Coordinates of C-alpha atoms in Angstrom, one line a residue:
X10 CA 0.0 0.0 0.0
X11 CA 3.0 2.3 0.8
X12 CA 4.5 2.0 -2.2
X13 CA 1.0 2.5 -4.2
X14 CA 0.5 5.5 -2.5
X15 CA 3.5 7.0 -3.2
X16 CA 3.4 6.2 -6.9
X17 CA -0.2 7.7 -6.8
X18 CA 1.6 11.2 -5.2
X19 CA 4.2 10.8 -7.6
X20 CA 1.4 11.2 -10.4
X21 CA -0.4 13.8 -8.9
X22 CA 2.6 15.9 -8.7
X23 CA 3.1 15.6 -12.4
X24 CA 0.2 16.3 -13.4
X25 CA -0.4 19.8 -10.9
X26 CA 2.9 20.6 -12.1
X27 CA 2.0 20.2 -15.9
X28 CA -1.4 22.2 -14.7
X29 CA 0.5 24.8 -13.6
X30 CA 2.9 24.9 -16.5
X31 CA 0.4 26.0 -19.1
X32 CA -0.8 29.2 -17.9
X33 CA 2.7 30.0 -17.3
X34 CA 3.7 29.1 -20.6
X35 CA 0.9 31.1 -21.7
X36 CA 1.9 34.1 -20.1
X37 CA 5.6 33.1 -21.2
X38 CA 4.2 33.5 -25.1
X39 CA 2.0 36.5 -24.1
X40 CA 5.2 38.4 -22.5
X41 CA 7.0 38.1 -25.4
X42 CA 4.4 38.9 -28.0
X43 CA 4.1 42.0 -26.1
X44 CA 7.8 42.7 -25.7
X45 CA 8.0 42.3 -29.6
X46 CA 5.0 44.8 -30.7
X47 CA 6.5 47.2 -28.3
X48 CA 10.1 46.5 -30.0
X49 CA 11.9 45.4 -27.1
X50 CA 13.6 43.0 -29.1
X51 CA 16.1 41.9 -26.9
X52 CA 14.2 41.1 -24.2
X53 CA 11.3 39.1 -26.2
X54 CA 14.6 36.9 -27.6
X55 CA 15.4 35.7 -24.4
X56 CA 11.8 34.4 -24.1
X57 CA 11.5 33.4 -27.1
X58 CA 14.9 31.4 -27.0
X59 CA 13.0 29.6 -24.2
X60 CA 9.7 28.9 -25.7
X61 CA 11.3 27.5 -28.7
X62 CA 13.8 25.2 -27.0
X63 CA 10.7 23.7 -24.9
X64 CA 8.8 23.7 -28.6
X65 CA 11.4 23.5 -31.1
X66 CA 8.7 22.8 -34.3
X67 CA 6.8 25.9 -33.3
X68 CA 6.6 28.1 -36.0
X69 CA 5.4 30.8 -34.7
X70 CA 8.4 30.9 -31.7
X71 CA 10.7 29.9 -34.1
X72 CA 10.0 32.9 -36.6
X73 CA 9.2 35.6 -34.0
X74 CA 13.2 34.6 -32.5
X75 CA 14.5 35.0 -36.0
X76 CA 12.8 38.7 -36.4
X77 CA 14.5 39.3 -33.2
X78 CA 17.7 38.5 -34.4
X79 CA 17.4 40.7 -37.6
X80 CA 15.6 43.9 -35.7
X81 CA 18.6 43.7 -33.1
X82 CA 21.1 43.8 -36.2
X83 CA 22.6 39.7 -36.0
X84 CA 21.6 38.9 -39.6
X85 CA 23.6 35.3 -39.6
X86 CA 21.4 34.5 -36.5
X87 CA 18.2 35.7 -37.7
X88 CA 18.9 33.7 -41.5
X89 CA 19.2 30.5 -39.6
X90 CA 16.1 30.7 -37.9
X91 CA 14.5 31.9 -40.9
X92 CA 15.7 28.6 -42.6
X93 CA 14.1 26.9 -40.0
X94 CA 10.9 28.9 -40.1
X95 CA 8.9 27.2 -42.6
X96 CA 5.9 28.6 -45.0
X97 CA 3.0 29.3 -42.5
X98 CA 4.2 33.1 -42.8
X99 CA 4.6 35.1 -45.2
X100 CA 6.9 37.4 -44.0
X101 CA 9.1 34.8 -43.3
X102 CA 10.5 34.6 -46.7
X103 CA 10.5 38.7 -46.7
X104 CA 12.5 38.9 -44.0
X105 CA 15.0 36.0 -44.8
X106 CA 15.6 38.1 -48.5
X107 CA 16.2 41.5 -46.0
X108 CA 19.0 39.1 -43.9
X109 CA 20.6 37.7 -46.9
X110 CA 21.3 41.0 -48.2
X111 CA 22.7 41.9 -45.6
X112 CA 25.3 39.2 -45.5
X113 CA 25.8 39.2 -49.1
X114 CA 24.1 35.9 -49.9
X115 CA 22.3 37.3 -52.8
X116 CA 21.2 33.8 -54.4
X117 CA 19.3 33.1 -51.6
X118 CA 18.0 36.3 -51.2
X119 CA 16.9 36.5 -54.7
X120 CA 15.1 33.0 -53.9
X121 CA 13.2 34.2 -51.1
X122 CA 11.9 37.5 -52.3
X123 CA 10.8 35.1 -55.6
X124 CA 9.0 32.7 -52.8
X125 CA 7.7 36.2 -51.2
X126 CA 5.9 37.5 -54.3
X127 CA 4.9 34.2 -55.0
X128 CA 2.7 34.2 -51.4
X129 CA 0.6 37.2 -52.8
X130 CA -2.6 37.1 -54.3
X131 CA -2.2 41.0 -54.5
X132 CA 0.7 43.6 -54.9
X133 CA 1.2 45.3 -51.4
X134 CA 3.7 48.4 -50.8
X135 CA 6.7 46.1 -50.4
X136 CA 6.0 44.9 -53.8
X137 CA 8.7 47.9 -55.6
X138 CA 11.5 47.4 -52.9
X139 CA 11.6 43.6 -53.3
X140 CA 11.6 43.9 -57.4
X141 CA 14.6 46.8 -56.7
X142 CA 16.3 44.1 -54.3
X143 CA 15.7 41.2 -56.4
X144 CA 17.4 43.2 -59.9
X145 CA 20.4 44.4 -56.9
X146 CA 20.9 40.6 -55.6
X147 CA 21.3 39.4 -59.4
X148 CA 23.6 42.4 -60.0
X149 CA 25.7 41.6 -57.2
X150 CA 25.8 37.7 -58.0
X151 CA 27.3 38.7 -61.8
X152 CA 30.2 40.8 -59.8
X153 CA 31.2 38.2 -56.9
X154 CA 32.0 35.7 -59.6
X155 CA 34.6 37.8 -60.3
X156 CA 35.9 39.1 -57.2
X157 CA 39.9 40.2 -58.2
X158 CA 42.4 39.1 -55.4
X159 CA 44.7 42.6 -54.0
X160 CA 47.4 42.0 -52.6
X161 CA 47.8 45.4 -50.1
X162 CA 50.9 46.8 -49.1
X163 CA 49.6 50.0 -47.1
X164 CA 46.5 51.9 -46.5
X165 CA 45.9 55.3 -45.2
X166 CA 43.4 57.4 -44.2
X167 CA 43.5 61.2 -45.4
X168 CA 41.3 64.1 -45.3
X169 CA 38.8 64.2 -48.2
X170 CA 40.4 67.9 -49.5
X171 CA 44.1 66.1 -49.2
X172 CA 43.3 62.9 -51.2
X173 CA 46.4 63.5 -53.4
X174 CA 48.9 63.2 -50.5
X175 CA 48.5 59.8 -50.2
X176 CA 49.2 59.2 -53.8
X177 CA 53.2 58.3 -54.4
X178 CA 53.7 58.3 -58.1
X179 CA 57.1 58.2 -59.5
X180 CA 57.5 60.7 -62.5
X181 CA 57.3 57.9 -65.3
X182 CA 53.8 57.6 -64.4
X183 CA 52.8 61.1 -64.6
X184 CA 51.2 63.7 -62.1
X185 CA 47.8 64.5 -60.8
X186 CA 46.4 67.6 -59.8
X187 CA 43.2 68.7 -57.8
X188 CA 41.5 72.0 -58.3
X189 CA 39.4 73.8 -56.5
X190 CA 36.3 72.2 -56.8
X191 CA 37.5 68.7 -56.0
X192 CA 37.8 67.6 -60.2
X193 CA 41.1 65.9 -60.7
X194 CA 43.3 66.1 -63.8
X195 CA 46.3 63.8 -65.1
X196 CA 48.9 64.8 -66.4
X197 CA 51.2 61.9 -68.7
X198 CA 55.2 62.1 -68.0
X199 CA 56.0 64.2 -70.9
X200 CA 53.8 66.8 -70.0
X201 CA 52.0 66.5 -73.5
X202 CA 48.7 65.0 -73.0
X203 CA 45.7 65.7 -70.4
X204 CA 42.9 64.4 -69.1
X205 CA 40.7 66.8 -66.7
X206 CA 36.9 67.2 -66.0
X207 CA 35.1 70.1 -67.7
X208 CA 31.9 71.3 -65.1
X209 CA 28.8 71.8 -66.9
X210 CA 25.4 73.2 -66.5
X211 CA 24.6 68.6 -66.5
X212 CA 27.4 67.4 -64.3
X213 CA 30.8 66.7 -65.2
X214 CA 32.4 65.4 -67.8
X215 CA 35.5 64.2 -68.7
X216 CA 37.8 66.1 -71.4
X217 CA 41.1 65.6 -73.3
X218 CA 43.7 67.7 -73.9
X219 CA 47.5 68.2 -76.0
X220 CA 50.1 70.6 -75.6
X221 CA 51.6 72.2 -78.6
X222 CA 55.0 74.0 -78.3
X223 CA 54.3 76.0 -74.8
X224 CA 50.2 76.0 -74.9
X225 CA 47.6 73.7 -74.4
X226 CA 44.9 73.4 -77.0
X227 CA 41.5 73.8 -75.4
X228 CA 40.3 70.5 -73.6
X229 CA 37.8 68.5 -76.1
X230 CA 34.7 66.3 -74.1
X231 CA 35.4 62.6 -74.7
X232 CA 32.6 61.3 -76.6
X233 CA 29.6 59.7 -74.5
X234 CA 30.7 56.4 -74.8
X235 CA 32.9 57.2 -71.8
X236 CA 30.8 60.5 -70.3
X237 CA 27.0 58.2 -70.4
X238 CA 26.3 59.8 -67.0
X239 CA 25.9 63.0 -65.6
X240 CA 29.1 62.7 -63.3
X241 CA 32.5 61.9 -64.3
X242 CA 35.8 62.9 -62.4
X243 CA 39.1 61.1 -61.2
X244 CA 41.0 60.3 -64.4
X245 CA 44.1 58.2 -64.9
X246 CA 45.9 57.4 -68.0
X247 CA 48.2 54.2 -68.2
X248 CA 51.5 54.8 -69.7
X249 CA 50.2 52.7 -73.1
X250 CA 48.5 55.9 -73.8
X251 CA 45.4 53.8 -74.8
X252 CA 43.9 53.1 -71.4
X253 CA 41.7 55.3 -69.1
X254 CA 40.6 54.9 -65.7
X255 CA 37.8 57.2 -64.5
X256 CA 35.0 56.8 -61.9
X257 CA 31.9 58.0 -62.7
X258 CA 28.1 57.5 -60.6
X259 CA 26.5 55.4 -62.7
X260 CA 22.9 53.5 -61.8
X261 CA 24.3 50.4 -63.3
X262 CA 27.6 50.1 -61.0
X263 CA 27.6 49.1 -57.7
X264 CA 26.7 52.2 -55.9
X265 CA 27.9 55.7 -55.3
X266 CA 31.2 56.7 -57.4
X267 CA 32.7 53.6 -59.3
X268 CA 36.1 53.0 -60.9
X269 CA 35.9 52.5 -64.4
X270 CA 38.6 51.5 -67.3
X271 CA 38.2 51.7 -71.1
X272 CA 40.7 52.2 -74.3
X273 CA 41.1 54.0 -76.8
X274 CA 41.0 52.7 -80.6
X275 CA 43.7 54.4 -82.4
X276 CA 42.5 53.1 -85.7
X277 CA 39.1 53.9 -85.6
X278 CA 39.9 57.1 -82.9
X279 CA 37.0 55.8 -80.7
X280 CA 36.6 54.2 -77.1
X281 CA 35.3 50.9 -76.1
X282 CA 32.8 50.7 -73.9
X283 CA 33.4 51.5 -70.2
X284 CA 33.9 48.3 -67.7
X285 CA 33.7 48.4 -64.4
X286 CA 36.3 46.6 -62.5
X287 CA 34.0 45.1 -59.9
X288 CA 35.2 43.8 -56.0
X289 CA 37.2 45.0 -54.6
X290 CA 38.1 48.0 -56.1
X291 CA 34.1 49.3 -56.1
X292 CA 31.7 48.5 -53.5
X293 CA 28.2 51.0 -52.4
X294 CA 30.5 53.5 -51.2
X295 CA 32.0 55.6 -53.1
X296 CA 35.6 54.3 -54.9
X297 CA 38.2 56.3 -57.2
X298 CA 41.0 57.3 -58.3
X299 CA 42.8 54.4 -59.1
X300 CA 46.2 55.0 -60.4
X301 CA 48.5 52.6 -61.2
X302 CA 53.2 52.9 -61.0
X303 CA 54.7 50.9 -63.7
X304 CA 57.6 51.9 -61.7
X305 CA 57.4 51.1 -58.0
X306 CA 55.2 48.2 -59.1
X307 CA 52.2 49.5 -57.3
X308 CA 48.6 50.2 -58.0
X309 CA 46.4 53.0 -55.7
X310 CA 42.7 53.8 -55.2
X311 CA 40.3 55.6 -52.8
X312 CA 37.3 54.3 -51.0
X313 CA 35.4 56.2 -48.3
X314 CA 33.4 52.5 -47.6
X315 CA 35.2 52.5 -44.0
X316 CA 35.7 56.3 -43.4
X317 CA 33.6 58.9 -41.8
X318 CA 32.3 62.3 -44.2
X319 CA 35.2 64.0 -44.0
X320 CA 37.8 61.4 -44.7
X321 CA 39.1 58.4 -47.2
X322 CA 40.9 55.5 -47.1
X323 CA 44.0 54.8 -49.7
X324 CA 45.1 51.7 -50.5
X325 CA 48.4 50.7 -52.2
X326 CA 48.4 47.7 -54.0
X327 CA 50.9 45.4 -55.4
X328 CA 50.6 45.3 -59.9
X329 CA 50.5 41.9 -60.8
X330 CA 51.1 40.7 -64.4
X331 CA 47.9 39.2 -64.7
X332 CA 44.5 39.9 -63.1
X333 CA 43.4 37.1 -60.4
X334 CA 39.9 35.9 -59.7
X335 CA 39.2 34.3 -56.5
X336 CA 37.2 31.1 -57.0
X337 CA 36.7 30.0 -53.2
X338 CA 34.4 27.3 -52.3
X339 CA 33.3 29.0 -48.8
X340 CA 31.0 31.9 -49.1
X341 CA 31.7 33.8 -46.4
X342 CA 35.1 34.2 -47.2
X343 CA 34.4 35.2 -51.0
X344 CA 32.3 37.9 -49.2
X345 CA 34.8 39.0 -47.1
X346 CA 37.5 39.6 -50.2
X347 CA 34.8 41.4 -52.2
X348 CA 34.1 43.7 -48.8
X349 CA 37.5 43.9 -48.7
X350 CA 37.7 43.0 -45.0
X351 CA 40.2 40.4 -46.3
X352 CA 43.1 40.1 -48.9
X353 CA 46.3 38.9 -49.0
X354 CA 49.4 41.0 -47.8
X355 CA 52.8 41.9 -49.5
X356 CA 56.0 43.8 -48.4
X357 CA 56.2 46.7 -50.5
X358 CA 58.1 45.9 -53.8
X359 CA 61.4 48.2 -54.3
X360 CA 62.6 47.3 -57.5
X361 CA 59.1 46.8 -59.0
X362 CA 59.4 42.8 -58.4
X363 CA 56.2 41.2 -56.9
X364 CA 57.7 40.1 -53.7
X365 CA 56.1 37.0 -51.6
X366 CA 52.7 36.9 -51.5
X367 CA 50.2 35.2 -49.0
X368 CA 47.5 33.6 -51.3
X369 CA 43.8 32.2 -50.1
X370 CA 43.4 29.2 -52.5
X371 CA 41.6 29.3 -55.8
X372 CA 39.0 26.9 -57.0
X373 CA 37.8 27.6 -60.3
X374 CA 34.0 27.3 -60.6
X375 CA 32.0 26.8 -63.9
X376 CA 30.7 30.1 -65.4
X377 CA 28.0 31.3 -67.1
X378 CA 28.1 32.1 -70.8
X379 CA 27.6 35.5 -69.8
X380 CA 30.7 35.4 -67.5
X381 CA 33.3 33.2 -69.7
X382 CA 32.4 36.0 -72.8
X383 CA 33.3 39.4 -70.1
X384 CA 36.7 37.3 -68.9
X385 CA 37.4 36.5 -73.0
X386 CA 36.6 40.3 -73.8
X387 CA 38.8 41.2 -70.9
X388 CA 41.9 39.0 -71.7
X389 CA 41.7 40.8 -75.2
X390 CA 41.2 44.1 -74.0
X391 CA 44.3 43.6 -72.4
X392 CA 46.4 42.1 -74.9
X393 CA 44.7 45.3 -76.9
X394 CA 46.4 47.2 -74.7
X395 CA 50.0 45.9 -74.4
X396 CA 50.2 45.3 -77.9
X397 CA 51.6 47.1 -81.4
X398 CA 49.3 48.0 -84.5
X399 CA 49.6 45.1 -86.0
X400 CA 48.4 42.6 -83.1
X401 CA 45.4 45.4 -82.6
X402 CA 44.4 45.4 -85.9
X403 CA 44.2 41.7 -85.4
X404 CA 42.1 41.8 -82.1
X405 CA 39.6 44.2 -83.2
X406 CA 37.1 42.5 -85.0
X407 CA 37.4 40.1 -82.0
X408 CA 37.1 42.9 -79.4
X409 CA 33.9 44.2 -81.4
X410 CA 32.2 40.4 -82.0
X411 CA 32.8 39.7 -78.4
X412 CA 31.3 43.3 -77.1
X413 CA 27.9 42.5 -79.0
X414 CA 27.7 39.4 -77.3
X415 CA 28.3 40.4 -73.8
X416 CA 25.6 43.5 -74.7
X417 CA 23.2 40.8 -76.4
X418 CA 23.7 37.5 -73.2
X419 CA 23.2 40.6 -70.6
X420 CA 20.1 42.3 -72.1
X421 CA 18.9 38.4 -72.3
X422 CA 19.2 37.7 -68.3
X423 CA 15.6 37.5 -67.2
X424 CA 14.4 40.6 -64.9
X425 CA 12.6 39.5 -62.0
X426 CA 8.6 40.3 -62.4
X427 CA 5.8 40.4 -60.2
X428 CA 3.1 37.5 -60.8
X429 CA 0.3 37.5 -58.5
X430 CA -0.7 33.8 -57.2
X431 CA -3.8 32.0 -58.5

């Protein structure tokens, strides 16, 4: 009898304990709710944490501690949850596109607006900033294919109006000048040819300019091929004569100013169309003034992505012989190179001799068509560049062919639309 007695106590215990656990659990989920519409997000995490480790397939818990996460700013917490989340809501799939963004994982991003839109039977005012986001996550996917490895040898930070004091050029790679109104102009080593900005009534735009005998002719506008926007500024000529680096604010870049490069055809006395040169050189800041000395064996550019209003950041960069494209397997790490919160590190080269480098592997992945036709028209552009009038007579037909493809395979990518469900 004892021992049935006891097992009868035992019972009753469990179940006035499991009694008393509801309401509190109740109150538990009604705490939080509160503590979320009221945006105390940090405090409805901690009971949410809770809730969901007592229910773990609760959706509900699961997505209300993943909005947590992303309204407190910890976007690689919240996209975890949000994986976890499910379908029930819709905002689920809103949310986990806002996250990815964030953390630059713009294929999944662009999946989960898609699964967004694709939850509506109506449009709704988020409708135009998911479509924006959607064409800015397939943007940014075309550019981290081909994020370009820098190898940095110093960075400084300067005031905005002293930008050119960070900029070490040897003579054989001519001078730049800043006037008063922040427009930059280049000067080649002989002191015969100019490239400056011309202010008009539109914006600025970019002008060219020779020296006869003691005077310089007046500056001429390069043709609009090379000034398509209304602001153009930060020029830099390589020695070749034949290739221009500019930055200009462009809607189809990456955001703010961007660097840009093209050439010039001396047969046909025209320029090829303006490329920009992607991670890590642009980014949504504002990036330019890239220079590059044959000489010392180092490259330079300006970005204000980690500076405050009245400062920049320049980097120097090691020249390499040929451009490299990081092909890494783990996407956090691409991320970080493209953010340039990582690259490898070089000494300094005094002779102009790449010294030792530290390298983060490279795995080649398998490109688009769209991709393999830009790195083919880049490989010529470059041999374009470095080669005599014979070899470019050769390469332009090619150069031209393989410009109307990349035009044609990008005009062809599908732009993301708005289909309401059934």
């Amino acid at each position: 009898m004892g021992r049935r007695h006891i097992m009868k106590q035992r019972i009753l215990w469990i179940v006035v304990a499991w009694l008393v656990g509801l309401p509190l659990a109740a109150q538990s989920s009604s705490e939080a709710e509160r503590l979320f519409n009221a945006g105390e997000y940090e405090r409805a995490e901690a009971i949410y944490a809770r809730l969901e480790a007592k229910s773990p397939t609760n959706t509900l818990y699961i997505y209300r501690h993943a909005r947590c996460f992303y309204e407190m700013g910890r976007m690689q917490e919240a996209v975890e949850l949000f994986r976890r989340a499910g379908t029930r809501y819709a905002l689920t799939h809103f949310f986990m596109g806002e996250a990815c963004m964030q953390i630059w994982h713009f294929e999944e991003a662009e999946a989960a607006y898609q699964r967004y839109l694709h939850t509506l039977s109506a449009p709704n005012e988020r409708v135009p900033h998911v479509l924006a986001q959607m064409n800015k996550a397939a943007k940014f996917q075309r550019y981290m294919k081909r994020v370009t490895e820098v190898c940095i040898v110093d960075s400084t930070e300067v005031l905005r109006t002293d930008l050119l004091s960070a900029y070490h050029l040897s003579a054989e790679a001519g001078s730049l000048t800043r006037g008063d109104n922040g427009t930059i102009t280049y000067t080649s080593q002989r002191g015969d040819r100019r490239f400056t900005v011309l202010t008009r009534d539109t914006g600025q735009v970019l002008a060219y300019a020779e020296r006869l005998m003691d005077t310089w002719n007046e500056a001429t506008p390069l043709p609009e091929m090379v000034n398509r926007t209304q602001e153009q500024n930060y020029p830099f000529s390589l020695a070749d004569g034949v290739t221009l680096y500019y930055a200009m604010q462009d809607s189809l870049g990456l955001g703010g100013w961007d660097i840009y490069v093209s050439r010039f055809n001396t047969a046909t006395n025209t320029w090829t169309k303006p490329e920009n040169i992607g991670f890590p050189f642009n980014s949504e800041a504002n990036d330019y003034l890239y220079a590059e000395d044959e000489k010392n064996g180092v490259g330079y550019f300006a970005t204000d992505r980690f500076s405050d209003s009245l400062h920049v950041r320049v980097y120097t960069f090691l020249l390499q012989e040929q451009k490299q494209v990081l092909r890494n397997p783990e996407q956090d790490t691409l991320v970080r190179y493209a953010r340039l919160e990582a690259y490898c590190t070089a000494e300094r080269p005094h002779t102009g001799t790449p010294t030792t480098k530290v390298h983060h592997p490279i795995v080649e992945d398998e490109l688009t068509p769209l991709e393999k036709a830009e790195q083919q028209l880049e490989n010529l552009r470059r041999q374009y560049a470095d080669g005599d009038d014979n070899l470019r007579h050769q390469l332009r037909p090619a150069i031209l062919a393989l410009e109307h493809t990349v035009d044609s395979l990008y005009h062809e990518q599908t732009k993301p639309t708005y289909h309401p469900a059934q």
